[in-house]
Short mmCIF file of C-alpha atoms and ligand atoms in Angstrom, two decimals:
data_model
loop_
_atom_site.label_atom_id
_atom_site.label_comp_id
_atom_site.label_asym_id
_atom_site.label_seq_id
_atom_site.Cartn_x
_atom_site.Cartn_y
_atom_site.Cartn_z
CA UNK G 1 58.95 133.92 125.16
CA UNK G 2 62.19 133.66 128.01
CA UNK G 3 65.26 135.22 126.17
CA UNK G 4 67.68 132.87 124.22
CA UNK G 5 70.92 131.75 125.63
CA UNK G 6 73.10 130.43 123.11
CA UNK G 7 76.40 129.50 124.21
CA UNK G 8 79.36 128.93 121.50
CA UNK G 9 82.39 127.60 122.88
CA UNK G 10 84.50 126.86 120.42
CA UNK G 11 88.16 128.47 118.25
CA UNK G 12 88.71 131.87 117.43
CA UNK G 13 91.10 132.58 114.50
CA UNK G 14 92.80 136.33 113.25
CA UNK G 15 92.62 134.84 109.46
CA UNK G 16 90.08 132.57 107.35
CA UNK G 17 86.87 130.21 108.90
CA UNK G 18 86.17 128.27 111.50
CA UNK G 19 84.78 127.75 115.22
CA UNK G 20 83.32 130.34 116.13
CA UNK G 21 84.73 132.80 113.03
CA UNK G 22 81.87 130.37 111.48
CA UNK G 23 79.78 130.38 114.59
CA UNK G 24 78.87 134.27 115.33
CA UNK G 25 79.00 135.17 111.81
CA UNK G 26 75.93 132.02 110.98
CA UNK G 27 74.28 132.76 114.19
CA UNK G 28 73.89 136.39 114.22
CA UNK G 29 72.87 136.15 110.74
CA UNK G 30 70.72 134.39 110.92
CA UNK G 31 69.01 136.62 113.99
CA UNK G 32 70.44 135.12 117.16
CA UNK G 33 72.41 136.96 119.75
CA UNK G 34 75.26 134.05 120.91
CA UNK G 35 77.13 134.38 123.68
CA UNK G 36 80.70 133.69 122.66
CA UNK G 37 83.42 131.90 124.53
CA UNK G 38 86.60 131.25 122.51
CA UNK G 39 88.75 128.30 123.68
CA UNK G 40 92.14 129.46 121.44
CA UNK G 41 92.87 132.39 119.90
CA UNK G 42 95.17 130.91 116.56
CA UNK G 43 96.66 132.56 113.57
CA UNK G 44 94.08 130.55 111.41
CA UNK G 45 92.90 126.97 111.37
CA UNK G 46 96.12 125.69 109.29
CA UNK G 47 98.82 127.56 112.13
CA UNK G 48 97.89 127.08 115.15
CA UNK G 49 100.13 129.81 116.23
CA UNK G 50 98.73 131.67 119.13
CA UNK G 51 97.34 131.16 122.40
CA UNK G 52 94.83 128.99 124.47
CA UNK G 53 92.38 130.51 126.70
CA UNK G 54 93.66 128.97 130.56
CA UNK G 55 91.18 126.81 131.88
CA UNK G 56 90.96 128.92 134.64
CA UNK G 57 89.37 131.97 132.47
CA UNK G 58 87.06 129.56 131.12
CA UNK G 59 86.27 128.27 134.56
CA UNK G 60 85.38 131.66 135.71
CA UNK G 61 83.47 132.67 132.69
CA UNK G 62 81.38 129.56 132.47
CA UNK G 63 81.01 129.41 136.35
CA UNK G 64 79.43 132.65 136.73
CA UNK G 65 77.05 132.23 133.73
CA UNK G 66 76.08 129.08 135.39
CA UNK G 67 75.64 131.24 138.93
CA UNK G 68 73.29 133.67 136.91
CA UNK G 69 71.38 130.81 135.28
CA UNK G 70 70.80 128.32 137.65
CA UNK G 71 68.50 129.36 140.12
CA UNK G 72 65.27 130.19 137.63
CA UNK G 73 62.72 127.61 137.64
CA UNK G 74 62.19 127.24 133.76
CA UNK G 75 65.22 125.73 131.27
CA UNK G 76 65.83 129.37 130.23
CA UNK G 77 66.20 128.63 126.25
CA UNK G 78 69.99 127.50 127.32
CA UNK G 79 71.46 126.18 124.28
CA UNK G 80 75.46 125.31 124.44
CA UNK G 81 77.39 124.44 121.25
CA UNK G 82 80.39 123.06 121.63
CA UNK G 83 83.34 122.61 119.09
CA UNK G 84 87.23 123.28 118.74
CA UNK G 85 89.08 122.65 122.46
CA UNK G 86 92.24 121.99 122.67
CA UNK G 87 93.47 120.59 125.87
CA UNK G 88 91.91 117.77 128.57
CA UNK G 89 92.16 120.38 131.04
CA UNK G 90 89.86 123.00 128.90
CA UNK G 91 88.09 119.92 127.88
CA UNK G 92 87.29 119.14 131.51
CA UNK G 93 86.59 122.32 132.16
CA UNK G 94 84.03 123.43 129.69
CA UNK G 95 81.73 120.11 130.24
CA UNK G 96 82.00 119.85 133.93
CA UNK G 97 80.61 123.52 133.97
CA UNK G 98 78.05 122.11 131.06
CA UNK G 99 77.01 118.99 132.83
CA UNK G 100 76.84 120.27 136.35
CA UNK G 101 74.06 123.40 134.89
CA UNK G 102 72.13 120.52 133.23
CA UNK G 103 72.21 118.31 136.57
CA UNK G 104 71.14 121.19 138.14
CA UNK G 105 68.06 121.34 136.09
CA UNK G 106 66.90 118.21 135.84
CA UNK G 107 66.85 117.83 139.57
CA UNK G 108 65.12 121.17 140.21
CA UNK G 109 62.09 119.48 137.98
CA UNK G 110 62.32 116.45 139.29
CA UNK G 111 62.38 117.77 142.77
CA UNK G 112 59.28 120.39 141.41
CA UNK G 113 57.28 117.15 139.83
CA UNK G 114 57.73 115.65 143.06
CA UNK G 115 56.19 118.67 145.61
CA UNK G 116 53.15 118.27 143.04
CA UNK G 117 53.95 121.83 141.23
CA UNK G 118 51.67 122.17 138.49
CA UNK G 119 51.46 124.99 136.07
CA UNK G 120 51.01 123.92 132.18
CA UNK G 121 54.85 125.10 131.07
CA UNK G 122 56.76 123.59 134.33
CA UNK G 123 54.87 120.60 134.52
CA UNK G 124 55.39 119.84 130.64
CA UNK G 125 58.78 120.69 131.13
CA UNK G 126 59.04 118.05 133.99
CA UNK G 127 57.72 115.28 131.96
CA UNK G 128 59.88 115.83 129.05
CA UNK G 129 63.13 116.43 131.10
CA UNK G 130 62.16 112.71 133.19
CA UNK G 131 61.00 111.07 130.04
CA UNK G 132 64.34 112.00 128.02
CA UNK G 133 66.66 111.06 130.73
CA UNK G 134 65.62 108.07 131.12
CA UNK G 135 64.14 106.90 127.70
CA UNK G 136 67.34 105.29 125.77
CA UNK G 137 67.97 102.89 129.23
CA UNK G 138 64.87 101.20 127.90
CA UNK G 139 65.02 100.77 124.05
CA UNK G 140 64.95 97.90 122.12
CA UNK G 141 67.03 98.14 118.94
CA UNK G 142 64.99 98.44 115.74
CA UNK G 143 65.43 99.32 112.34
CA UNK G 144 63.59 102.37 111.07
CA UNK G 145 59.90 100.83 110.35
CA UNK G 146 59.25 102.53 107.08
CA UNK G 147 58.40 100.82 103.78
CA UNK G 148 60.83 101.42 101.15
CA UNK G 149 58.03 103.53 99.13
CA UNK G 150 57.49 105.26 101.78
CA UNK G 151 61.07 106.14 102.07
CA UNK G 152 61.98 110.46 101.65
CA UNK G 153 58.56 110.82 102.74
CA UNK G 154 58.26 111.39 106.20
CA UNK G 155 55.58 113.41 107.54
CA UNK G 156 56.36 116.87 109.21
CA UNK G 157 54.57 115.86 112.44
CA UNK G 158 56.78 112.59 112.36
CA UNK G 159 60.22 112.02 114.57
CA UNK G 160 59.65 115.93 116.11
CA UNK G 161 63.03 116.89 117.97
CA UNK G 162 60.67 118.16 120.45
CA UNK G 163 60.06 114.81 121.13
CA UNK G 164 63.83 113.66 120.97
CA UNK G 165 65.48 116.40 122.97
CA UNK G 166 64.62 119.18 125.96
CA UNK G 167 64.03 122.23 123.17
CA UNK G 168 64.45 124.41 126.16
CA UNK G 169 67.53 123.42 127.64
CA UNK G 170 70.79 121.24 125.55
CA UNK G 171 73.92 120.66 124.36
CA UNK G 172 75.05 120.27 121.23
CA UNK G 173 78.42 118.59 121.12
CA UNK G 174 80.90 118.56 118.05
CA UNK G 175 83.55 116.76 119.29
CA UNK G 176 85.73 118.04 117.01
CA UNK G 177 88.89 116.15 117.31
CA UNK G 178 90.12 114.91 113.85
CA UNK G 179 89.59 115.31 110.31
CA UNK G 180 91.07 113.45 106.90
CA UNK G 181 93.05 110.80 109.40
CA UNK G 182 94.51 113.43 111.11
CA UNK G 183 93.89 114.56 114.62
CA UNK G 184 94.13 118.50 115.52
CA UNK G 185 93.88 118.45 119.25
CA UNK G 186 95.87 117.30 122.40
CA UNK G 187 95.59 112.98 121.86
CA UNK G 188 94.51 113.27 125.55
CA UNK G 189 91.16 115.31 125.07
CA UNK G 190 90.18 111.97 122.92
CA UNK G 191 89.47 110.23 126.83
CA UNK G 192 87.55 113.05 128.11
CA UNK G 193 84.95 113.01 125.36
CA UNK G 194 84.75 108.99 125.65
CA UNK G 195 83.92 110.10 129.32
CA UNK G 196 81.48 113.07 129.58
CA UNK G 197 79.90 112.32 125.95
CA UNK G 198 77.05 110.34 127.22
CA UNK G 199 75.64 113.71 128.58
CA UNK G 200 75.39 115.57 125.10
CA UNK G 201 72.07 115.84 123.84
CA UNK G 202 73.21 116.10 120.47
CA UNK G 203 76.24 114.94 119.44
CA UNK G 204 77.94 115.53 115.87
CA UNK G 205 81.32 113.60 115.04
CA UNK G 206 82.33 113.10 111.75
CA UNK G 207 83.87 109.54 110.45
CA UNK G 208 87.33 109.95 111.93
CA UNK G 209 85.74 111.23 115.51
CA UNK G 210 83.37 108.51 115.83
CA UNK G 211 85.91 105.80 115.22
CA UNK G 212 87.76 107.82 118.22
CA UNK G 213 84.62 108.19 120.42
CA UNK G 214 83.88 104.12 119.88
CA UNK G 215 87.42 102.85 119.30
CA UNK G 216 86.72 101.30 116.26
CA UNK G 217 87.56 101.50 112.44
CA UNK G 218 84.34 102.47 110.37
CA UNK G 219 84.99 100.72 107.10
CA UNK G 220 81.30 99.78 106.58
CA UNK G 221 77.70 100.56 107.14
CA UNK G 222 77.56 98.60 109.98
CA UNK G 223 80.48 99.77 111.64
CA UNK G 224 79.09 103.12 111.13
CA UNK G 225 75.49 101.48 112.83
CA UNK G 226 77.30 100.19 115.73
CA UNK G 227 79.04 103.35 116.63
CA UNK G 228 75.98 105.52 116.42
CA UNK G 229 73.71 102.51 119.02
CA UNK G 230 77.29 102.89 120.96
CA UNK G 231 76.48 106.46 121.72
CA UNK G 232 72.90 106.14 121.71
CA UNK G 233 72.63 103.65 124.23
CA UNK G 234 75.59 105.65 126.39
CA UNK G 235 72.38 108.64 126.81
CA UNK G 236 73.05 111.12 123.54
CA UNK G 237 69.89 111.32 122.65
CA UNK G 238 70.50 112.38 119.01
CA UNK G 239 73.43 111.47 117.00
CA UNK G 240 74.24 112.74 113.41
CA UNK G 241 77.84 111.54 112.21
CA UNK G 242 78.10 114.50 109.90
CA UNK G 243 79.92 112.99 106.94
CA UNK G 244 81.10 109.41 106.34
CA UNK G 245 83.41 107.88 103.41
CA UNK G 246 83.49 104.46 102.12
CA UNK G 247 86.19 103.10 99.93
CA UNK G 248 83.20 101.41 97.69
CA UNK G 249 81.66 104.64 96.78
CA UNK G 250 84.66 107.94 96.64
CA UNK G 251 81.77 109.99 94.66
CA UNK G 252 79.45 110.21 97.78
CA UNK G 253 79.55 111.10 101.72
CA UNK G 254 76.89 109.68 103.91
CA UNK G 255 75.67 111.74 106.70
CA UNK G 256 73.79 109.19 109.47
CA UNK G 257 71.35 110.30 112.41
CA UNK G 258 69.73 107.57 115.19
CA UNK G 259 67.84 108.99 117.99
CA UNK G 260 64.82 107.51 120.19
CA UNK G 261 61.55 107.45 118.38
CA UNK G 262 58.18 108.53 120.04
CA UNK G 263 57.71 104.97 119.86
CA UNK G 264 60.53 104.05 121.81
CA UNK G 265 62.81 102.36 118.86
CA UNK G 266 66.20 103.21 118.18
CA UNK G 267 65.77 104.96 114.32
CA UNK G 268 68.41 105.53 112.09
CA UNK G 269 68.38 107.30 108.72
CA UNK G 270 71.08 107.93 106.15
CA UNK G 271 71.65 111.07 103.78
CA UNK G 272 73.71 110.31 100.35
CA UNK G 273 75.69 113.11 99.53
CA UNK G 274 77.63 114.02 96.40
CA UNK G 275 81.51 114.38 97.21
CA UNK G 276 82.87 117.63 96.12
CA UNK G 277 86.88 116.95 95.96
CA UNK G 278 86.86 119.73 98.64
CA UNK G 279 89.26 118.87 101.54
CA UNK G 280 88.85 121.96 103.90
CA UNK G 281 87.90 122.06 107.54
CA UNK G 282 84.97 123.96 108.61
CA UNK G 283 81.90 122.77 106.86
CA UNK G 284 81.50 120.77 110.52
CA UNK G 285 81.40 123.86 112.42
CA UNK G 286 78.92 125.62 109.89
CA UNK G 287 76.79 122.58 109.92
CA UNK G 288 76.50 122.91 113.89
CA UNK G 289 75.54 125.87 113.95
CA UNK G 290 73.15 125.97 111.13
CA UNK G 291 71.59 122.97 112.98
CA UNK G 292 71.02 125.00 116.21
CA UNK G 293 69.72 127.53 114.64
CA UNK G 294 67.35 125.42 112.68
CA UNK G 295 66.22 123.30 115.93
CA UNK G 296 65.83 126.27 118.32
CA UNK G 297 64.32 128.24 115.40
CA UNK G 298 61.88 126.12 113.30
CA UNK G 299 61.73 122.71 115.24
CA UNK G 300 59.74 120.13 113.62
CA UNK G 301 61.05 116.85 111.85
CA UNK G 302 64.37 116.07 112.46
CA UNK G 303 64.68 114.58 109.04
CA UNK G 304 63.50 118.12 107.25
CA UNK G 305 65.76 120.20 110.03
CA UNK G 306 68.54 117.92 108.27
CA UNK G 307 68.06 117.83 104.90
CA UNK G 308 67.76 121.76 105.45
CA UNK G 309 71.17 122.24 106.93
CA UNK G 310 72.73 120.23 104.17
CA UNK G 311 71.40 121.73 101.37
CA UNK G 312 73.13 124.85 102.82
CA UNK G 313 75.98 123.03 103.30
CA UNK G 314 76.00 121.78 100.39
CA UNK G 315 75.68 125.38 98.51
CA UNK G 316 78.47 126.93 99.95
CA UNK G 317 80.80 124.53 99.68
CA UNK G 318 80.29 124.24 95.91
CA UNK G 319 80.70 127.88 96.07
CA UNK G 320 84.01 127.80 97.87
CA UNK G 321 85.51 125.04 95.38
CA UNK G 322 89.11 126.18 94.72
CA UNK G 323 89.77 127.90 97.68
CA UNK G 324 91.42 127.30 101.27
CA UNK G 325 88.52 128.86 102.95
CA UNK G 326 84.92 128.15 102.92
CA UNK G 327 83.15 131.49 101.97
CA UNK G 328 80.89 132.33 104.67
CA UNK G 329 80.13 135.96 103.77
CA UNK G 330 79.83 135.45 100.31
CA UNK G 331 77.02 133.25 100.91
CA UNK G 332 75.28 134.68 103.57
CA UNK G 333 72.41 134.95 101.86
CA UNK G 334 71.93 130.94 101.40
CA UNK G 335 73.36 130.67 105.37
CA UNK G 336 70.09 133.37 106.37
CA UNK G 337 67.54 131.14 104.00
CA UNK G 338 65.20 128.39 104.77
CA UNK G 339 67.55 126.06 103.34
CA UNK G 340 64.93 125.19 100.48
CA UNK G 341 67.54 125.97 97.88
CA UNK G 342 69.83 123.51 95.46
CA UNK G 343 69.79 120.02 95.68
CA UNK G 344 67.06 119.02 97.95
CA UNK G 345 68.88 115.86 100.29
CA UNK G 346 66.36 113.52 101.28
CA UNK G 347 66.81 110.95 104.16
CA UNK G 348 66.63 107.00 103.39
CA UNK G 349 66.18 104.61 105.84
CA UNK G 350 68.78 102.27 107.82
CA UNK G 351 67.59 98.88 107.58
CA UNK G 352 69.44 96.55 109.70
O1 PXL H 401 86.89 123.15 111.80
C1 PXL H 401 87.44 122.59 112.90
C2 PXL H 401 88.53 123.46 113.47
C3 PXL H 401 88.20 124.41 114.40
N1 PXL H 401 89.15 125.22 114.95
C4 PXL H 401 90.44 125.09 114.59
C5 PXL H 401 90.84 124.16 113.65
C6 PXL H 401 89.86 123.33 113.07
C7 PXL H 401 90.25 122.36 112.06
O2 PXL H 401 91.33 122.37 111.54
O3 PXL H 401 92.12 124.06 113.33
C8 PXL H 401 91.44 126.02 115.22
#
């Protein structure tokens, strides 16, 4: 197996969690070796005291990795993550570089399919960087299928991310932005996501950065259903709005996912989650990169990668109650697991 290249682009802070403080600590526990490029350097995530990394620096960084990377003929296991940026300029920056390596790629296996280049790994490859490129141009809008008995039982060979994304090659985007109705980067970076987010793979916003991404107010499920077909239809092939809060129901979140189905519908699914009265940032950023680790690591369902990552989640925040920080080395243990542990979240389906 081709070395991993895991790319985390994201905050850096001297005190308390979050970005990539959250980032490298989840990823190297949990055996990966990230390559780590920090966007600010803050006094922590409630001072943003400090400095930002020019866009220059990152420019230079992300340029030459993209040099080194680009000429190889496979995807490389190139997996970017995304999160905390603080300017349009290092906004810019960061996904030009992103979207010009993935460009790159897809027309080196186009241009491979095309010269008749077989070989079982580079022509699979081929297929499955066409097919997912193209795929959400041509979907019809359906609601998940499922029967409602059927419902928290989807099989493990069902709605594969292997069969949603490029496992060898993507970007996971957390367009973090906002949180609690308040917005913690420059108001102008809010354009360039609306911009470049079409060419995410994955992308991750929570209630308040959805209603930015889609310019709309989410004060209902099908608000929250039109924003995620927004994005889907814009080319993200995989959207999971991380945590959503209606006024009708303060005791529970809901996280929502839609992607492409084998079968060509647009599927969306819906996690209920019990509301801890727990307002600190962070749990977005471990949820990331729990997710990339659990897609690059384990593939398989989508569904079961999700459920997974939440009932870590879910752990270590009701660990952390009472504090300003989430504790991430307290509960390394639960962030190394197979996310079997506490309360088991099970997907329902969307039906529209
Ligand atoms: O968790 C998101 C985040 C990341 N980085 C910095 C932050 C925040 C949220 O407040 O301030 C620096």
């Amino acid at each position: 197996m081709s070395k991993e290249n895991i790319v985390s682009i994201q905050s850096q802070v001297f005190d308390g969690f979050c970005g990539n403080n959250i980032a490298s600590f989840v990823l190297r526990r949990r055996g990966h070796i990230p390559k780590i490029l920090n966007t600010v350097h803050y006094y922590s995530k409630y001072k943003h005291i400090g400095d930002e990394t020019k866009h220059e620096e990152l420019n230079k960084i992300l340029s030459e990795f993209i040099k080194d990377n680009v000429s190889s003929l496979d995807c490389n296991n190139i997996y970017f993550l995304t999160g905390y940026i603080n300017t349009k300029e290092c906004v810019e920056v960061v996904l030009k570089n992103i979207i010009t390596l993935k460009k790159e790629k897809e027309k080196k296996y186009i241009n491979l399919n095309s010269a008749g280049v077989t070989g079982a790994s580079t022509a699979e490859t081929v297929a499955k960087m066409a097919a997912t490129t193209t795929a959400t141009t041509t979907a019809t809008t359906t609601a998940a299928t499922k029967e409602k008995d059927e419902k928290c039982q989807t099989k493990e060979d069902e709605y594969l991310i292997e069969d949603i994304i490029e496992v060898n090659f993507f970007w996971l985007c957390d367009p973090v932005m906002a949180d609690y109705g308040k917005l913690y980067v420059h108001k102008d970076v809010v354009d360039v996501y609306k911009k470049y987010a079409s060419f995410a793979d994955i992308i991750t916003p929570n209630q308040n950065e959805l209603e930015l991404l889609c310019d709309t107010k989410i004060n209902n499920e099908n608000d929250t259903i039109k924003g995620l077909t927004l994005l889907l239809n814009s080319g993200v092939k995989l959207v999971i709005v991380t945590s959503v809060q209606y006024n009708f129901d303060m005791d529970h979140l809901y996280l929502y996912v839609g992607f492409l189905s084998k079968k060509k519908e647009l599927t969306y699914f819906k996690y209920k989650i019990y509301r801890y009265d727990y307002c600190v940032s962070g749990s977005g950023d471990l949820f990331s990169s729990l997710l990339l680790s659990f897609i690059i690591r384990g593939g398989g369902n989508i569904l079961h990668i999700i459920s997974k990552v939440l009932n870590i989640l879910h752990c270590v925040i009701k660990n952390s109650l009472n504090s300003l920080e989430l504790h991430i080395i307290e509960n390394q243990d639960i962030i190394a697991s197979d996310g079997l542990c506490g309360t088991m979240h099970k997907e329902e389906p969307v039906f529209l």
